[in-house]
Amino acid sequence: MERDLTRERIIKAASDLLTKGGRDAVSTRAVCAAAGVQSPTLYRLFGDKHGLLDAVASHEFESYLAGKTALAETDDPVEDLRHGWDLHVSFGVANPACYSLVFGEARPGTESPAARKAAAVLAARIRRIAEAGRLRVSEERAAHLVHATGSGMTFTLISLPEERRDPALSVMAREAIIATITTGESPTAEDGPTGIAVALRAIAPKLTMLSPAERALLTEWMDRIAASEG
């Protein structure tokens, strides 16, 4: 219990410093002074400063993720993606320091715990669109496009003075990316085989009448069709 309380106190101190002064303000010395602990305690609990920053990002991001996953799912998975986009952008604009900590430092082959959680939420929303047969591209490509466009738009809005932030920019970007990755209510012959292939690939794990090897083969075939059409 004492260890948990100390950990929470350190995270709270680092979070306050981050909010007030940005990442540069979150020095080991400043955090220890604000939390009333010695540096060995900080290193024992978090490993290093990078571990502390990951913990701070996860802590700050929990409220965002809780709100995002708590959004009631509707019968329209594309509309749910819209809601998720809007929440993502609004969180970033309202919490620029934390958002930059999570998404602003690309590390090849590495994701922070907070970024992984956010990616999992997005992947689940994309999967529902695929299962509905309304995804025009592969799930992976769709998730990357949504993330890249959404984070880029968020950073653009963050960088602008508040009086110059045009809310229509986010709406325009959102609708452009949705038009790029989704079809209409259901795939048609005019949409080509990609939507059908992506939908079948999404439900493949549920086709228990097939053997594991058959499901794996079906997944491979559908991935190949989606890739060839992209």
GROMACS .gro file of C-alpha atoms in nm:
model
  230
    1MET     CA    1   0.000   0.000   0.000
    2GLU     CA    2   0.277   0.245   0.091
    3ARG     CA    3   0.459   0.164  -0.231
    4ASP     CA    4   0.143   0.235  -0.433
    5LEU     CA    5   0.082   0.563  -0.252
    6THR     CA    6   0.440   0.673  -0.312
    7ARG     CA    7   0.412   0.579  -0.678
    8GLU     CA    8   0.090   0.777  -0.713
    9ARG     CA    9   0.246   1.078  -0.540
   10ILE     CA   10   0.542   1.076  -0.776
   11ILE     CA   11   0.319   1.044  -1.083
   12LYS     CA   12   0.098   1.327  -0.958
   13ALA     CA   13   0.401   1.550  -0.901
   14ALA     CA   14   0.541   1.473  -1.246
   15SER     CA   15   0.200   1.526  -1.406
   16ASP     CA   16   0.166   1.869  -1.245
   17LEU     CA   17   0.513   1.968  -1.365
   18LEU     CA   18   0.430   1.843  -1.715
   19THR     CA   19   0.108   2.044  -1.729
   20LYS     CA   20   0.269   2.363  -1.602
   21GLY     CA   21   0.602   2.355  -1.783
   22GLY     CA   22   0.602   2.084  -2.047
   23ARG     CA   23   0.840   1.792  -2.069
   24ASP     CA   24   1.149   1.999  -1.996
   25ALA     CA   25   1.008   2.077  -1.652
   26VAL     CA   26   0.990   1.708  -1.562
   27SER     CA   27   1.345   1.659  -1.440
   28THR     CA   28   1.428   1.385  -1.192
   29ARG     CA   29   1.538   1.644  -0.937
   30ALA     CA   30   1.221   1.853  -0.976
   31VAL     CA   31   0.994   1.549  -0.950
   32CYS     CA   32   1.169   1.419  -0.639
   33ALA     CA   33   1.150   1.761  -0.474
   34ALA     CA   34   0.781   1.800  -0.556
   35ALA     CA   35   0.695   1.448  -0.439
   36GLY     CA   36   0.916   1.459  -0.130
   37VAL     CA   37   1.118   1.148  -0.218
   38GLN     CA   38   1.480   1.062  -0.289
   39SER     CA   39   1.598   0.974  -0.639
   40PRO     CA   40   1.667   0.605  -0.551
   41THR     CA   41   1.296   0.570  -0.472
   42LEU     CA   42   1.201   0.709  -0.812
   43TYR     CA   43   1.442   0.479  -0.994
   44ARG     CA   44   1.331   0.177  -0.792
   45LEU     CA   45   0.966   0.236  -0.887
   46PHE     CA   46   1.005   0.345  -1.249
   47GLY     CA   47   1.347   0.223  -1.363
   48ASP     CA   48   1.450   0.553  -1.520
   49LYS     CA   49   1.310   0.886  -1.632
   50HIS     CA   50   1.172   0.729  -1.947
   51GLY     CA   51   0.977   0.481  -1.736
   52LEU     CA   52   0.843   0.766  -1.526
   53LEU     CA   53   0.728   0.958  -1.833
   54ASP     CA   54   0.553   0.647  -1.966
   55ALA     CA   55   0.377   0.609  -1.631
   56VAL     CA   56   0.271   0.975  -1.635
   57ALA     CA   57   0.138   0.943  -1.990
   58SER     CA   58  -0.057   0.630  -1.898
   59HIS     CA   59  -0.201   0.799  -1.590
   60GLU     CA   60  -0.309   1.110  -1.780
   61PHE     CA   61  -0.442   0.905  -2.068
   62GLU     CA   62  -0.660   0.683  -1.849
   63SER     CA   63  -0.939   0.939  -1.829
   64TYR     CA   64  -0.932   0.977  -2.207
   65LEU     CA   65  -0.935   0.605  -2.268
   66ALA     CA   66  -1.211   0.555  -2.013
   67GLY     CA   67  -1.423   0.809  -2.193
   68LYS     CA   68  -1.344   0.663  -2.531
   69THR     CA   69  -1.423   0.302  -2.442
   70ALA     CA   70  -1.729   0.412  -2.248
   71LEU     CA   71  -1.885   0.562  -2.560
   72ALA     CA   72  -2.193   0.352  -2.622
   73GLU     CA   73  -2.165   0.157  -2.944
   74THR     CA   74  -2.439   0.226  -3.194
   75ASP     CA   75  -2.561   0.019  -3.485
   76ASP     CA   76  -2.338   0.230  -3.710
   77PRO     CA   77  -1.967   0.154  -3.655
   78VAL     CA   78  -1.866   0.436  -3.889
   79GLU     CA   79  -2.053   0.686  -3.673
   80ASP     CA   80  -1.878   0.540  -3.369
   81LEU     CA   81  -1.545   0.606  -3.542
   82ARG     CA   82  -1.651   0.968  -3.589
   83HIS     CA   83  -1.720   1.000  -3.216
   84GLY     CA   84  -1.382   0.845  -3.137
   85TRP     CA   85  -1.205   1.086  -3.371
   86ASP     CA   86  -1.372   1.388  -3.212
   87LEU     CA   87  -1.284   1.273  -2.862
   88HIS     CA   88  -0.923   1.209  -2.964
   89VAL     CA   89  -0.878   1.556  -3.111
   90SER     CA   90  -1.054   1.731  -2.823
   91PHE     CA   91  -0.837   1.549  -2.568
   92GLY     CA   92  -0.519   1.647  -2.749
   93VAL     CA   93  -0.614   2.013  -2.778
   94ALA     CA   94  -0.717   2.026  -2.411
   95ASN     CA   95  -0.407   1.836  -2.290
   96PRO     CA   96  -0.123   1.932  -2.528
   97ALA     CA   97   0.165   1.837  -2.298
   98CYS     CA   98   0.033   1.489  -2.230
   99TYR     CA   99  -0.068   1.438  -2.594
  100SER     CA  100   0.279   1.534  -2.712
  101LEU     CA  101   0.431   1.297  -2.460
  102VAL     CA  102   0.224   1.005  -2.594
  103PHE     CA  103   0.228   1.075  -2.968
  104GLY     CA  104   0.499   1.334  -3.027
  105GLU     CA  105   0.808   1.118  -2.994
  106ALA     CA  106   0.820   0.837  -3.243
  107ARG     CA  107   1.056   0.560  -3.137
  108PRO     CA  108   1.115   0.299  -3.409
  109GLY     CA  109   0.961  -0.033  -3.307
  110THR     CA  110   0.848   0.102  -2.970
  111GLU     CA  111   0.514   0.225  -2.838
  112SER     CA  112   0.441   0.369  -2.497
  113PRO     CA  113   0.182   0.179  -2.290
  114ALA     CA  114  -0.064   0.467  -2.338
  115ALA     CA  115  -0.015   0.466  -2.715
  116ARG     CA  116  -0.066   0.088  -2.724
  117LYS     CA  117  -0.395   0.121  -2.538
  118ALA     CA  118  -0.514   0.393  -2.772
  119ALA     CA  119  -0.415   0.183  -3.073
  120ALA     CA  120  -0.612  -0.113  -2.935
  121VAL     CA  121  -0.924   0.101  -2.899
  122LEU     CA  122  -0.887   0.228  -3.255
  123ALA     CA  123  -0.825  -0.124  -3.387
  124ALA     CA  124  -1.146  -0.245  -3.223
  125ARG     CA  125  -1.345   0.032  -3.389
  126ILE     CA  126  -1.191  -0.045  -3.727
  127ARG     CA  127  -1.264  -0.416  -3.677
  128ARG     CA  128  -1.636  -0.342  -3.628
  129ILE     CA  129  -1.642  -0.151  -3.957
  130ALA     CA  130  -1.468  -0.444  -4.127
  131GLU     CA  131  -1.714  -0.695  -3.982
  132ALA     CA  132  -1.998  -0.483  -4.119
  133GLY     CA  133  -1.847  -0.514  -4.465
  134ARG     CA  134  -1.791  -0.140  -4.492
  135LEU     CA  135  -1.411  -0.118  -4.494
  136ARG     CA  136  -1.255  -0.030  -4.827
  137VAL     CA  137  -0.895  -0.113  -4.727
  138SER     CA  138  -0.729  -0.356  -4.487
  139GLU     CA  139  -0.780  -0.307  -4.114
  140GLU     CA  140  -0.413  -0.231  -4.061
  141ARG     CA  141  -0.403   0.028  -4.338
  142ALA     CA  142  -0.724   0.189  -4.215
  143ALA     CA  143  -0.594   0.214  -3.858
  144HIS     CA  144  -0.266   0.368  -3.973
  145LEU     CA  145  -0.446   0.621  -4.191
  146VAL     CA  146  -0.688   0.723  -3.917
  147HIS     CA  147  -0.411   0.753  -3.659
  148ALA     CA  148  -0.175   0.946  -3.886
  149THR     CA  149  -0.443   1.189  -4.001
  150GLY     CA  150  -0.599   1.231  -3.659
  151SER     CA  151  -0.273   1.291  -3.476
  152GLY     CA  152  -0.150   1.524  -3.749
  153MET     CA  153  -0.469   1.728  -3.727
  154THR     CA  154  -0.446   1.737  -3.348
  155PHE     CA  155  -0.087   1.863  -3.353
  156THR     CA  156  -0.183   2.124  -3.611
  157LEU     CA  157  -0.462   2.256  -3.389
  158ILE     CA  158  -0.236   2.250  -3.083
  159SER     CA  159   0.024   2.459  -3.266
  160LEU     CA  160  -0.225   2.730  -3.363
  161PRO     CA  161  -0.321   3.018  -3.133
  162GLU     CA  162  -0.660   2.943  -2.981
  163GLU     CA  163  -0.833   3.222  -3.175
  164ARG     CA  164  -0.712   3.072  -3.505
  165ARG     CA  165  -0.828   2.716  -3.443
  166ASP     CA  166  -1.092   2.635  -3.701
  167PRO     CA  167  -1.308   2.343  -3.579
  168ALA     CA  168  -1.412   2.277  -3.937
  169LEU     CA  169  -1.058   2.160  -4.017
  170SER     CA  170  -1.098   1.851  -3.800
  171VAL     CA  171  -1.440   1.774  -3.945
  172MET     CA  172  -1.310   1.804  -4.301
  173ALA     CA  173  -1.011   1.580  -4.229
  174ARG     CA  174  -1.232   1.329  -4.050
  175GLU     CA  175  -1.480   1.303  -4.334
  176ALA     CA  176  -1.205   1.282  -4.596
  177ILE     CA  177  -1.040   0.989  -4.421
  178ILE     CA  178  -1.372   0.813  -4.359
  179ALA     CA  179  -1.457   0.848  -4.729
  180THR     CA  180  -1.117   0.700  -4.813
  181ILE     CA  181  -1.140   0.391  -4.594
  182THR     CA  182  -1.512   0.305  -4.594
  183THR     CA  183  -1.778   0.209  -4.844
  184GLY     CA  184  -2.150   0.277  -4.827
  185GLU     CA  185  -2.393   0.084  -4.610
  186SER     CA  186  -2.260  -0.241  -4.755
  187PRO     CA  187  -2.007  -0.334  -5.024
  188THR     CA  188  -2.132  -0.360  -5.381
  189ALA     CA  189  -1.987  -0.492  -5.704
  190GLU     CA  190  -1.883  -0.138  -5.792
  191ASP     CA  191  -1.670  -0.124  -5.477
  192GLY     CA  192  -1.466  -0.421  -5.598
  193PRO     CA  193  -1.375  -0.728  -5.394
  194THR     CA  194  -1.175  -0.547  -5.125
  195GLY     CA  195  -1.464  -0.467  -4.891
  196ILE     CA  196  -1.592  -0.823  -4.907
  197ALA     CA  197  -1.243  -0.963  -4.855
  198VAL     CA  198  -1.177  -0.738  -4.558
  199ALA     CA  199  -1.513  -0.828  -4.403
  200LEU     CA  200  -1.452  -1.200  -4.447
  201ARG     CA  201  -1.103  -1.165  -4.305
  202ALA     CA  202  -1.247  -0.987  -3.999
  203ILE     CA  203  -1.494  -1.265  -3.920
  204ALA     CA  204  -1.258  -1.551  -4.008
  205PRO     CA  205  -1.167  -1.622  -3.640
  206LYS     CA  206  -1.538  -1.676  -3.568
  207LEU     CA  207  -1.584  -1.938  -3.841
  208THR     CA  208  -1.548  -2.232  -3.605
  209MET     CA  209  -1.689  -2.472  -3.861
  210LEU     CA  210  -1.348  -2.444  -4.028
  211SER     CA  211  -1.032  -2.591  -3.883
  212PRO     CA  212  -0.761  -2.357  -3.747
  213ALA     CA  213  -0.551  -2.430  -4.056
  214GLU     CA  214  -0.843  -2.347  -4.285
  215ARG     CA  215  -0.914  -2.023  -4.101
  216ALA     CA  216  -0.547  -1.929  -4.127
  217LEU     CA  217  -0.552  -2.000  -4.501
  218LEU     CA  218  -0.870  -1.801  -4.548
  219THR     CA  219  -0.714  -1.508  -4.363
  220GLU     CA  220  -0.406  -1.527  -4.583
  221TRP     CA  221  -0.619  -1.528  -4.899
  222MET     CA  222  -0.829  -1.232  -4.787
  223ASP     CA  223  -0.517  -1.036  -4.688
  224ARG     CA  224  -0.374  -1.100  -5.033
  225ILE     CA  225  -0.690  -0.977  -5.205
  226ALA     CA  226  -0.705  -0.662  -4.992
  227ALA     CA  227  -0.337  -0.588  -5.055
  228SER     CA  228  -0.366  -0.637  -5.431
  229GLU     CA  229  -0.662  -0.402  -5.452
  230GLY     CA  230  -0.491  -0.134  -5.236
   0.00000   0.00000   0.00000
